[in-house]
Amino acid sequence: MTGQLAGRNVIVTGGARGIGRGITLRLATAGANVVVCYRTEGPHLEALARQLADTPGRHRLVRADVTDAGDVERLVGDARSSHRTVHGLVHNAGVISTVPFGELTPQEWHRVVDTSLTAAYLVVNKTLPLMTAGASVVAIGSRAATVGIPLRAHYTAAKAGLVGLMRSLSKELSPQGVRVNVVVPGMIETEEAVRAGNEQRRAFVENHSHRIPLGRYGRPEEVANAVTFLLSDQSSYITGETLHVDGGI
Ligand code: NDP
């Protein structure tokens, strides 16, 4: 809905690619001023900037590695100097890998846990002073947190920790009027995945879709709609919640 977030200042981590890109564009269409945190340079950034130019807000593309405290400080500093206050924060950045637990190195453990979990601590911690009453934090979780996925113990642990962190913060930050929720996507087919997909992947997706009650993979904008709702005043009495966007899995 256009105007739902008119004039709201929102930071989105990992906001230039995949689900995060869908979130950025949806929020911008709803009238938000989006501070997009990205890590990897590429032509996709120019394309995103062009799309954002067609939306009403004032947007920023800021390169920052969310696992680096100094970078996160710079990201939030950019939001402070361009917008003064922050009404919304979406921690979407995340990485995944498939590794037998016995072969999981400390480096890989930290790469995955630091991006989903430690970065969530960093971005909320640094943004909090800019948040006004009515602000809303949304973290992008994973079903892995509750079911556990073999070969992805690091990812599962990170996403489970994220839920705990957000639930704790929902209680701690309520007195200052800040709401905190988690959105859990199911199987989402991002543009990149479709582009990179070969025959084998297409067959897998088709086969797997039959196990999803709604019979198909989700789209980034469907996750983005849930995030938009949780950032808006329409969810003003919802905090500490985990909202699944997964076609009924
Ligand atoms: P992608 O791999 O397409 O995108 C990951 C995003 O995270 C990119 O924007 C990337 O930025 C960013 N990122 C990774 N590491 C860093 C870092 N150190 N600093 C800053 N940004 C970083 O993933 P998806 O879009 O598929 O996933 C997005 C979120 O949704 C993740 O948290 C994932 O766990 C979760 N999720 C996804 C599901 C799916 O089916 N796709 C299912 C369940 C959960 P850049 O490109 O600039 O490097």
PDB file of C-alpha atoms and ligand atoms in Angstrom:
ATOM      1  CA  MET A   1       0.000   0.000   0.000  1.00  0.00           C
ATOM      2  CA  THR A   2       1.578   3.316  -1.092  1.00  0.00           C
ATOM      3  CA  GLY A   3       2.060   5.764   1.750  1.00  0.00           C
ATOM      4  CA  GLN A   4       1.872   3.125   4.489  1.00  0.00           C
ATOM      5  CA  LEU A   5       5.409   4.090   5.592  1.00  0.00           C
ATOM      6  CA  ALA A   6       5.483   7.659   4.284  1.00  0.00           C
ATOM      7  CA  GLY A   7       8.463   9.552   5.689  1.00  0.00           C
ATOM      8  CA  ARG A   8       9.682   6.672   7.855  1.00  0.00           C
ATOM      9  CA  ASN A   9      13.439   6.089   7.926  1.00  0.00           C
ATOM     10  CA  VAL A  10      14.362   2.425   7.653  1.00  0.00           C
ATOM     11  CA  ILE A  11      17.708   0.602   7.551  1.00  0.00           C
ATOM     12  CA  VAL A  12      17.783  -2.716   5.658  1.00  0.00           C
ATOM     13  CA  THR A  13      20.880  -4.929   5.960  1.00  0.00           C
ATOM     14  CA  GLY A  14      21.631  -7.054   2.916  1.00  0.00           C
ATOM     15  CA  GLY A  15      19.102  -4.860   1.161  1.00  0.00           C
ATOM     16  CA  ALA A  16      20.527  -4.914  -2.360  1.00  0.00           C
ATOM     17  CA  ARG A  17      20.109  -8.559  -3.280  1.00  0.00           C
ATOM     18  CA  GLY A  18      17.684 -11.474  -2.943  1.00  0.00           C
ATOM     19  CA  ILE A  19      14.918 -11.158  -0.367  1.00  0.00           C
ATOM     20  CA  GLY A  20      16.526  -7.983   0.991  1.00  0.00           C
ATOM     21  CA  ARG A  21      16.195  -6.284  -2.377  1.00  0.00           C
ATOM     22  CA  GLY A  22      12.494  -7.183  -2.432  1.00  0.00           C
ATOM     23  CA  ILE A  23      12.160  -5.680   1.046  1.00  0.00           C
ATOM     24  CA  THR A  24      13.989  -2.480   0.051  1.00  0.00           C
ATOM     25  CA  LEU A  25      11.803  -1.916  -3.000  1.00  0.00           C
ATOM     26  CA  ARG A  26       8.583  -2.680  -1.148  1.00  0.00           C
ATOM     27  CA  LEU A  27       9.439  -0.288   1.687  1.00  0.00           C
ATOM     28  CA  ALA A  28      10.443   2.430  -0.766  1.00  0.00           C
ATOM     29  CA  THR A  29       7.165   1.987  -2.636  1.00  0.00           C
ATOM     30  CA  ALA A  30       5.355   2.367   0.682  1.00  0.00           C
ATOM     31  CA  GLY A  31       7.002   5.766   1.103  1.00  0.00           C
ATOM     32  CA  ALA A  32       9.935   4.959   3.399  1.00  0.00           C
ATOM     33  CA  ASN A  33      13.384   6.537   3.163  1.00  0.00           C
ATOM     34  CA  VAL A  34      15.570   3.455   2.952  1.00  0.00           C
ATOM     35  CA  VAL A  35      19.205   3.188   4.031  1.00  0.00           C
ATOM     36  CA  VAL A  36      20.305   0.124   2.102  1.00  0.00           C
ATOM     37  CA  CYS A  37      23.291  -1.740   3.543  1.00  0.00           C
ATOM     38  CA  TYR A  38      25.157  -3.842   1.004  1.00  0.00           C
ATOM     39  CA  ARG A  39      28.540  -5.559   1.034  1.00  0.00           C
ATOM     40  CA  THR A  40      29.275  -6.637  -2.533  1.00  0.00           C
ATOM     41  CA  GLU A  41      29.764  -4.109  -5.336  1.00  0.00           C
ATOM     42  CA  GLY A  42      28.270  -4.823  -8.747  1.00  0.00           C
ATOM     43  CA  PRO A  43      25.981  -3.640 -11.544  1.00  0.00           C
ATOM     44  CA  HIS A  44      22.954  -4.738  -9.483  1.00  0.00           C
ATOM     45  CA  LEU A  45      23.502  -1.642  -7.320  1.00  0.00           C
ATOM     46  CA  GLU A  46      23.019   0.757 -10.240  1.00  0.00           C
ATOM     47  CA  ALA A  47      19.885  -1.109 -11.261  1.00  0.00           C
ATOM     48  CA  LEU A  48      18.571  -0.848  -7.707  1.00  0.00           C
ATOM     49  CA  ALA A  49      19.417   2.859  -7.519  1.00  0.00           C
ATOM     50  CA  ARG A  50      17.467   3.414 -10.748  1.00  0.00           C
ATOM     51  CA  GLN A  51      14.445   1.583  -9.360  1.00  0.00           C
ATOM     52  CA  LEU A  52      14.644   3.516  -6.098  1.00  0.00           C
ATOM     53  CA  ALA A  53      14.778   6.803  -7.996  1.00  0.00           C
ATOM     54  CA  ASP A  54      11.196   6.124  -9.130  1.00  0.00           C
ATOM     55  CA  THR A  55       9.951   5.966  -5.532  1.00  0.00           C
ATOM     56  CA  PRO A  56       9.019   8.906  -3.312  1.00  0.00           C
ATOM     57  CA  GLY A  57      11.668   8.708  -0.548  1.00  0.00           C
ATOM     58  CA  ARG A  58      15.289   9.779  -0.107  1.00  0.00           C
ATOM     59  CA  HIS A  59      17.402   6.648  -0.190  1.00  0.00           C
ATOM     60  CA  ARG A  60      21.017   5.805   0.583  1.00  0.00           C
ATOM     61  CA  LEU A  61      23.152   2.876  -0.558  1.00  0.00           C
ATOM     62  CA  VAL A  62      25.864   2.275   2.042  1.00  0.00           C
ATOM     63  CA  ARG A  63      28.585  -0.324   1.783  1.00  0.00           C
ATOM     64  CA  ALA A  64      29.099  -2.008   5.158  1.00  0.00           C
ATOM     65  CA  ASP A  65      30.061  -5.451   6.397  1.00  0.00           C
ATOM     66  CA  VAL A  66      27.569  -6.153   9.193  1.00  0.00           C
ATOM     67  CA  THR A  67      30.054  -8.402  10.984  1.00  0.00           C
ATOM     68  CA  ASP A  68      32.403  -5.449  11.463  1.00  0.00           C
ATOM     69  CA  ALA A  69      31.521  -3.171  14.396  1.00  0.00           C
ATOM     70  CA  GLY A  70      33.277  -0.197  12.775  1.00  0.00           C
ATOM     71  CA  ASP A  71      31.336  -0.674   9.529  1.00  0.00           C
ATOM     72  CA  VAL A  72      28.034  -0.917  11.417  1.00  0.00           C
ATOM     73  CA  GLU A  73      28.880   2.294  13.260  1.00  0.00           C
ATOM     74  CA  ARG A  74      29.531   3.987   9.897  1.00  0.00           C
ATOM     75  CA  LEU A  75      26.255   2.620   8.480  1.00  0.00           C
ATOM     76  CA  VAL A  76      24.256   3.966  11.411  1.00  0.00           C
ATOM     77  CA  GLY A  77      26.249   7.226  11.282  1.00  0.00           C
ATOM     78  CA  ASP A  78      25.124   7.613   7.673  1.00  0.00           C
ATOM     79  CA  ALA A  79      21.496   7.124   8.714  1.00  0.00           C
ATOM     80  CA  ARG A  80      21.989   9.681  11.491  1.00  0.00           C
ATOM     81  CA  SER A  81      23.442  12.353   9.233  1.00  0.00           C
ATOM     82  CA  SER A  82      20.936  11.813   6.441  1.00  0.00           C
ATOM     83  CA  HIS A  83      17.753  11.257   8.459  1.00  0.00           C
ATOM     84  CA  ARG A  84      18.461  12.004  12.167  1.00  0.00           C
ATOM     85  CA  THR A  85      16.041   9.340  13.437  1.00  0.00           C
ATOM     86  CA  VAL A  86      15.339   5.694  12.589  1.00  0.00           C
ATOM     87  CA  HIS A  87      11.788   4.337  12.636  1.00  0.00           C
ATOM     88  CA  GLY A  88      12.561   0.879  11.320  1.00  0.00           C
ATOM     89  CA  LEU A  89      15.408  -1.617  11.152  1.00  0.00           C
ATOM     90  CA  VAL A  90      15.377  -4.814   9.127  1.00  0.00           C
ATOM     91  CA  HIS A  91      18.221  -7.243   9.772  1.00  0.00           C
ATOM     92  CA  ASN A  92      18.048  -9.456   6.703  1.00  0.00           C
ATOM     93  CA  ALA A  93      21.731 -10.143   5.939  1.00  0.00           C
ATOM     94  CA  GLY A  94      22.562 -13.805   6.262  1.00  0.00           C
ATOM     95  CA  VAL A  95      24.862 -16.466   4.833  1.00  0.00           C
ATOM     96  CA  ILE A  96      24.521 -20.213   4.705  1.00  0.00           C
ATOM     97  CA  SER A  97      26.644 -23.252   3.916  1.00  0.00           C
ATOM     98  CA  THR A  98      26.308 -27.009   3.997  1.00  0.00           C
ATOM     99  CA  VAL A  99      29.071 -28.632   6.040  1.00  0.00           C
ATOM    100  CA  PRO A 100      29.222 -31.904   8.037  1.00  0.00           C
ATOM    101  CA  PHE A 101      29.544 -30.886  11.685  1.00  0.00           C
ATOM    102  CA  GLY A 102      32.856 -32.720  12.123  1.00  0.00           C
ATOM    103  CA  GLU A 103      34.339 -30.622   9.321  1.00  0.00           C
ATOM    104  CA  LEU A 104      32.957 -27.286  10.462  1.00  0.00           C
ATOM    105  CA  THR A 105      35.874 -24.904  10.996  1.00  0.00           C
ATOM    106  CA  PRO A 106      35.845 -22.058  13.520  1.00  0.00           C
ATOM    107  CA  GLN A 107      36.116 -19.646  10.567  1.00  0.00           C
ATOM    108  CA  GLU A 108      32.979 -20.977   8.917  1.00  0.00           C
ATOM    109  CA  TRP A 109      31.129 -21.097  12.243  1.00  0.00           C
ATOM    110  CA  HIS A 110      31.965 -17.410  12.821  1.00  0.00           C
ATOM    111  CA  ARG A 111      31.140 -16.344   9.252  1.00  0.00           C
ATOM    112  CA  VAL A 112      27.620 -17.726   9.552  1.00  0.00           C
ATOM    113  CA  VAL A 113      26.912 -16.939  13.214  1.00  0.00           C
ATOM    114  CA  ASP A 114      28.440 -13.464  13.020  1.00  0.00           C
ATOM    115  CA  THR A 115      26.369 -12.483   9.971  1.00  0.00           C
ATOM    116  CA  SER A 116      22.974 -13.547  11.318  1.00  0.00           C
ATOM    117  CA  LEU A 117      23.327 -13.268  15.068  1.00  0.00           C
ATOM    118  CA  THR A 118      26.250 -11.078  16.168  1.00  0.00           C
ATOM    119  CA  ALA A 119      25.394  -8.562  13.458  1.00  0.00           C
ATOM    120  CA  ALA A 120      21.823  -8.387  14.800  1.00  0.00           C
ATOM    121  CA  TYR A 121      23.259  -7.410  18.173  1.00  0.00           C
ATOM    122  CA  LEU A 122      25.528  -4.837  16.503  1.00  0.00           C
ATOM    123  CA  VAL A 123      22.905  -3.176  14.310  1.00  0.00           C
ATOM    124  CA  VAL A 124      20.217  -2.953  16.992  1.00  0.00           C
ATOM    125  CA  ASN A 125      22.721  -1.837  19.621  1.00  0.00           C
ATOM    126  CA  LYS A 126      24.108   0.961  17.441  1.00  0.00           C
ATOM    127  CA  THR A 127      20.714   2.052  16.039  1.00  0.00           C
ATOM    128  CA  LEU A 128      18.861   2.152  19.351  1.00  0.00           C
ATOM    129  CA  PRO A 129      19.882   5.733  20.228  1.00  0.00           C
ATOM    130  CA  LEU A 130      18.266   6.915  16.974  1.00  0.00           C
ATOM    131  CA  MET A 131      15.014   5.034  17.487  1.00  0.00           C
ATOM    132  CA  THR A 132      11.939   6.964  18.432  1.00  0.00           C
ATOM    133  CA  ALA A 133       8.815   5.639  20.195  1.00  0.00           C
ATOM    134  CA  GLY A 134       6.832   3.629  17.660  1.00  0.00           C
ATOM    135  CA  ALA A 135       9.984   2.266  16.001  1.00  0.00           C
ATOM    136  CA  SER A 136       9.998  -1.328  14.843  1.00  0.00           C
ATOM    137  CA  VAL A 137      12.752  -3.920  14.431  1.00  0.00           C
ATOM    138  CA  VAL A 138      12.307  -6.936  12.165  1.00  0.00           C
ATOM    139  CA  ALA A 139      14.821  -9.768  11.901  1.00  0.00           C
ATOM    140  CA  ILE A 140      14.683 -12.326   9.108  1.00  0.00           C
ATOM    141  CA  GLY A 141      14.827 -15.768  10.678  1.00  0.00           C
ATOM    142  CA  SER A 142      14.577 -19.276   9.337  1.00  0.00           C
ATOM    143  CA  ARG A 143      12.538 -22.384   9.899  1.00  0.00           C
ATOM    144  CA  ALA A 144      15.896 -24.018  10.644  1.00  0.00           C
ATOM    145  CA  ALA A 145      15.693 -22.402  14.086  1.00  0.00           C
ATOM    146  CA  THR A 146      12.858 -24.676  15.177  1.00  0.00           C
ATOM    147  CA  VAL A 147      13.270 -27.830  13.100  1.00  0.00           C
ATOM    148  CA  GLY A 148      17.088 -28.099  12.961  1.00  0.00           C
ATOM    149  CA  ILE A 149      18.748 -28.869   9.642  1.00  0.00           C
ATOM    150  CA  PRO A 150      21.505 -31.449   9.243  1.00  0.00           C
ATOM    151  CA  LEU A 151      24.815 -30.131   7.854  1.00  0.00           C
ATOM    152  CA  ARG A 152      23.651 -26.647   8.825  1.00  0.00           C
ATOM    153  CA  ALA A 153      24.171 -26.685  12.601  1.00  0.00           C
ATOM    154  CA  HIS A 154      25.932 -23.305  12.466  1.00  0.00           C
ATOM    155  CA  TYR A 155      23.093 -21.705  10.487  1.00  0.00           C
ATOM    156  CA  THR A 156      20.474 -23.354  12.700  1.00  0.00           C
ATOM    157  CA  ALA A 157      22.224 -22.134  15.860  1.00  0.00           C
ATOM    158  CA  ALA A 158      22.535 -18.608  14.486  1.00  0.00           C
ATOM    159  CA  LYS A 159      18.880 -18.357  13.513  1.00  0.00           C
ATOM    160  CA  ALA A 160      17.696 -19.915  16.796  1.00  0.00           C
ATOM    161  CA  GLY A 161      19.850 -17.418  18.685  1.00  0.00           C
ATOM    162  CA  LEU A 162      18.305 -14.641  16.628  1.00  0.00           C
ATOM    163  CA  VAL A 163      14.813 -15.609  17.815  1.00  0.00           C
ATOM    164  CA  GLY A 164      15.975 -15.587  21.450  1.00  0.00           C
ATOM    165  CA  LEU A 165      17.696 -12.238  21.015  1.00  0.00           C
ATOM    166  CA  MET A 166      14.607 -10.679  19.436  1.00  0.00           C
ATOM    167  CA  ARG A 167      12.209 -12.071  22.026  1.00  0.00           C
ATOM    168  CA  SER A 168      14.357 -10.734  24.831  1.00  0.00           C
ATOM    169  CA  LEU A 169      14.623  -7.329  23.140  1.00  0.00           C
ATOM    170  CA  SER A 170      10.857  -7.210  22.551  1.00  0.00           C
ATOM    171  CA  LYS A 171      10.402  -7.257  26.329  1.00  0.00           C
ATOM    172  CA  GLU A 172      13.297  -4.957  27.150  1.00  0.00           C
ATOM    173  CA  LEU A 173      12.475  -2.301  24.541  1.00  0.00           C
ATOM    174  CA  SER A 174       8.680  -2.251  24.951  1.00  0.00           C
ATOM    175  CA  PRO A 175       8.773   0.464  27.645  1.00  0.00           C
ATOM    176  CA  GLN A 176      10.404   2.826  25.148  1.00  0.00           C
ATOM    177  CA  GLY A 177       7.812   1.994  22.494  1.00  0.00           C
ATOM    178  CA  VAL A 178      10.071  -0.094  20.252  1.00  0.00           C
ATOM    179  CA  ARG A 179       8.526  -3.280  18.843  1.00  0.00           C
ATOM    180  CA  VAL A 180      10.669  -6.276  17.838  1.00  0.00           C
ATOM    181  CA  ASN A 181       9.538  -9.188  15.662  1.00  0.00           C
ATOM    182  CA  VAL A 182      10.892 -11.961  13.461  1.00  0.00           C
ATOM    183  CA  VAL A 183       9.742 -12.893   9.952  1.00  0.00           C
ATOM    184  CA  VAL A 184      10.492 -16.466   8.942  1.00  0.00           C
ATOM    185  CA  PRO A 185      10.494 -17.080   5.194  1.00  0.00           C
ATOM    186  CA  GLY A 186       9.848 -20.557   3.857  1.00  0.00           C
ATOM    187  CA  MET A 187      11.354 -21.556   0.519  1.00  0.00           C
ATOM    188  CA  ILE A 188      11.748 -18.300  -1.370  1.00  0.00           C
ATOM    189  CA  GLU A 189      12.806 -18.186  -5.002  1.00  0.00           C
ATOM    190  CA  THR A 190      14.948 -15.072  -5.430  1.00  0.00           C
ATOM    191  CA  GLU A 191      15.720 -13.560  -8.843  1.00  0.00           C
ATOM    192  CA  GLU A 192      19.357 -14.596  -8.475  1.00  0.00           C
ATOM    193  CA  ALA A 193      18.411 -18.206  -7.747  1.00  0.00           C
ATOM    194  CA  VAL A 194      16.125 -18.313 -10.780  1.00  0.00           C
ATOM    195  CA  ARG A 195      18.826 -16.800 -13.014  1.00  0.00           C
ATOM    196  CA  ALA A 196      21.543 -19.131 -11.753  1.00  0.00           C
ATOM    197  CA  GLY A 197      19.268 -22.180 -11.803  1.00  0.00           C
ATOM    198  CA  ASN A 198      19.970 -25.081 -14.127  1.00  0.00           C
ATOM    199  CA  GLU A 199      17.694 -27.949 -15.202  1.00  0.00           C
ATOM    200  CA  GLN A 200      18.552 -29.904 -12.067  1.00  0.00           C
ATOM    201  CA  ARG A 201      17.546 -27.023  -9.812  1.00  0.00           C
ATOM    202  CA  ARG A 202      14.312 -26.451 -11.713  1.00  0.00           C
ATOM    203  CA  ALA A 203      13.424 -30.147 -11.284  1.00  0.00           C
ATOM    204  CA  PHE A 204      14.213 -29.923  -7.563  1.00  0.00           C
ATOM    205  CA  VAL A 205      12.025 -26.842  -7.120  1.00  0.00           C
ATOM    206  CA  GLU A 206       9.151 -28.447  -9.000  1.00  0.00           C
ATOM    207  CA  ASN A 207       9.384 -31.645  -7.004  1.00  0.00           C
ATOM    208  CA  HIS A 208       9.764 -29.830  -3.707  1.00  0.00           C
ATOM    209  CA  SER A 209       6.840 -27.492  -4.408  1.00  0.00           C
ATOM    210  CA  HIS A 210       4.425 -30.409  -4.062  1.00  0.00           C
ATOM    211  CA  ARG A 211       5.371 -30.610  -0.383  1.00  0.00           C
ATOM    212  CA  ILE A 212       4.411 -26.990   0.229  1.00  0.00           C
ATOM    213  CA  PRO A 213       0.675 -26.709   1.037  1.00  0.00           C
ATOM    214  CA  LEU A 214       0.280 -23.654  -1.232  1.00  0.00           C
ATOM    215  CA  GLY A 215       2.087 -25.667  -3.920  1.00  0.00           C
ATOM    216  CA  ARG A 216       4.863 -23.263  -4.848  1.00  0.00           C
ATOM    217  CA  TYR A 217       7.929 -21.377  -3.642  1.00  0.00           C
ATOM    218  CA  GLY A 218       7.394 -17.893  -2.254  1.00  0.00           C
ATOM    219  CA  ARG A 219       8.531 -14.617  -3.798  1.00  0.00           C
ATOM    220  CA  PRO A 220      10.703 -11.943  -2.105  1.00  0.00           C
ATOM    221  CA  GLU A 221       7.830  -9.443  -2.281  1.00  0.00           C
ATOM    222  CA  GLU A 222       5.652 -11.803  -0.244  1.00  0.00           C
ATOM    223  CA  VAL A 223       8.224 -11.712   2.560  1.00  0.00           C
ATOM    224  CA  ALA A 224       8.485  -7.953   2.037  1.00  0.00           C
ATOM    225  CA  ASN A 225       4.731  -7.520   2.538  1.00  0.00           C
ATOM    226  CA  ALA A 226       4.989  -9.125   5.989  1.00  0.00           C
ATOM    227  CA  VAL A 227       7.978  -6.925   6.866  1.00  0.00           C
ATOM    228  CA  THR A 228       6.102  -3.812   5.724  1.00  0.00           C
ATOM    229  CA  PHE A 229       3.155  -4.752   7.921  1.00  0.00           C
ATOM    230  CA  LEU A 230       5.412  -5.231  10.951  1.00  0.00           C
ATOM    231  CA  LEU A 231       7.127  -1.881  10.352  1.00  0.00           C
ATOM    232  CA  SER A 232       3.818  -0.055   9.966  1.00  0.00           C
ATOM    233  CA  ASP A 233       1.342   1.195  12.557  1.00  0.00           C
ATOM    234  CA  GLN A 234      -1.044  -1.530  11.415  1.00  0.00           C
ATOM    235  CA  SER A 235       0.911  -3.871  13.686  1.00  0.00           C
ATOM    236  CA  SER A 236       1.119  -1.401  16.583  1.00  0.00           C
ATOM    237  CA  TYR A 237       0.111  -4.020  19.184  1.00  0.00           C
ATOM    238  CA  ILE A 238       2.335  -6.828  17.879  1.00  0.00           C
ATOM    239  CA  THR A 239       5.728  -7.446  19.453  1.00  0.00           C
ATOM    240  CA  GLY A 240       7.809 -10.523  20.317  1.00  0.00           C
ATOM    241  CA  GLU A 241       6.058 -12.386  17.490  1.00  0.00           C
ATOM    242  CA  THR A 242       7.438 -14.780  14.878  1.00  0.00           C
ATOM    243  CA  LEU A 243       5.533 -14.509  11.614  1.00  0.00           C
ATOM    244  CA  HIS A 244       5.954 -17.404   9.179  1.00  0.00           C
ATOM    245  CA  VAL A 245       5.725 -16.615   5.470  1.00  0.00           C
ATOM    246  CA  ASP A 246       6.078 -20.118   4.130  1.00  0.00           C
ATOM    247  CA  GLY A 247       3.049 -21.236   2.187  1.00  0.00           C
ATOM    248  CA  GLY A 248       1.843 -23.313   5.119  1.00  0.00           C
ATOM    249  CA  ILE A 249       4.801 -25.693   5.537  1.00  0.00           C
TER     250      ILE A 249
HETATM  251  P1  NDP B   1      21.108 -14.065  -0.518  1.00  0.00           P
HETATM  252  O1  NDP B   1      22.296 -14.935  -0.397  1.00  0.00           O
HETATM  253  O2  NDP B   1      20.475 -13.860  -1.848  1.00  0.00           O
HETATM  254  O3  NDP B   1      21.432 -12.631   0.095  1.00  0.00           O
HETATM  255  C1  NDP B   1      22.144 -12.519   1.285  1.00  0.00           C
HETATM  256  C2  NDP B   1      22.217 -11.041   1.609  1.00  0.00           C
HETATM  257  O4  NDP B   1      22.978 -10.875   2.812  1.00  0.00           O
HETATM  258  C3  NDP B   1      22.914 -10.250   0.520  1.00  0.00           C
HETATM  259  O5  NDP B   1      22.225  -9.034   0.328  1.00  0.00           O
HETATM  260  C4  NDP B   1      24.305  -9.982   1.098  1.00  0.00           C
HETATM  261  O6  NDP B   1      24.858  -8.743   0.702  1.00  0.00           O
HETATM  262  C5  NDP B   1      23.983  -9.902   2.577  1.00  0.00           C
HETATM  263  N1  NDP B   1      25.153 -10.157   3.388  1.00  0.00           N
HETATM  264  C6  NDP B   1      25.776 -11.357   3.622  1.00  0.00           C
HETATM  265  N2  NDP B   1      26.842 -11.198   4.422  1.00  0.00           N
HETATM  266  C7  NDP B   1      26.903  -9.864   4.708  1.00  0.00           C
HETATM  267  C8  NDP B   1      27.791  -9.067   5.483  1.00  0.00           C
HETATM  268  N3  NDP B   1      28.815  -9.608   6.161  1.00  0.00           N
HETATM  269  N4  NDP B   1      27.553  -7.738   5.544  1.00  0.00           N
HETATM  270  C9  NDP B   1      26.518  -7.166   4.875  1.00  0.00           C
HETATM  271  N5  NDP B   1      25.649  -7.877   4.131  1.00  0.00           N
HETATM  272  C10 NDP B   1      25.832  -9.206   4.045  1.00  0.00           C
HETATM  273  O7  NDP B   1      20.055 -14.640   0.523  1.00  0.00           O
HETATM  274  P2  NDP B   1      18.463 -14.586   0.570  1.00  0.00           P
HETATM  275  O8  NDP B   1      17.970 -13.334  -0.031  1.00  0.00           O
HETATM  276  O9  NDP B   1      17.950 -15.876   0.087  1.00  0.00           O
HETATM  277  O10 NDP B   1      18.250 -14.562   2.170  1.00  0.00           O
HETATM  278  C11 NDP B   1      18.007 -13.362   2.888  1.00  0.00           C
HETATM  279  C12 NDP B   1      17.701 -13.725   4.327  1.00  0.00           C
HETATM  280  O11 NDP B   1      16.588 -14.628   4.379  1.00  0.00           O
HETATM  281  C13 NDP B   1      18.850 -14.447   5.041  1.00  0.00           C
HETATM  282  O12 NDP B   1      18.912 -14.012   6.368  1.00  0.00           O
HETATM  283  C14 NDP B   1      18.443 -15.917   4.963  1.00  0.00           C
HETATM  284  O13 NDP B   1      18.992 -16.662   6.010  1.00  0.00           O
HETATM  285  C15 NDP B   1      16.927 -15.794   5.100  1.00  0.00           C
HETATM  286  N6  NDP B   1      16.185 -16.936   4.551  1.00  0.00           N
HETATM  287  C16 NDP B   1      16.140 -17.167   3.195  1.00  0.00           C
HETATM  288  C17 NDP B   1      15.385 -18.218   2.692  1.00  0.00           C
HETATM  289  C18 NDP B   1      15.255 -18.462   1.210  1.00  0.00           C
HETATM  290  O14 NDP B   1      14.541 -19.410   0.830  1.00  0.00           O
HETATM  291  N7  NDP B   1      15.850 -17.692   0.334  1.00  0.00           N
HETATM  292  C19 NDP B   1      14.658 -19.125   3.585  1.00  0.00           C
HETATM  293  C20 NDP B   1      14.762 -18.793   4.989  1.00  0.00           C
HETATM  294  C21 NDP B   1      15.512 -17.727   5.435  1.00  0.00           C
HETATM  295  P3  NDP B   1      25.823  -8.626  -0.610  1.00  0.00           P
HETATM  296  O15 NDP B   1      25.080  -9.273  -1.727  1.00  0.00           O
HETATM  297  O16 NDP B   1      25.974  -7.159  -0.778  1.00  0.00           O
HETATM  298  O17 NDP B   1      27.104  -9.347  -0.252  1.00  0.00           O
END
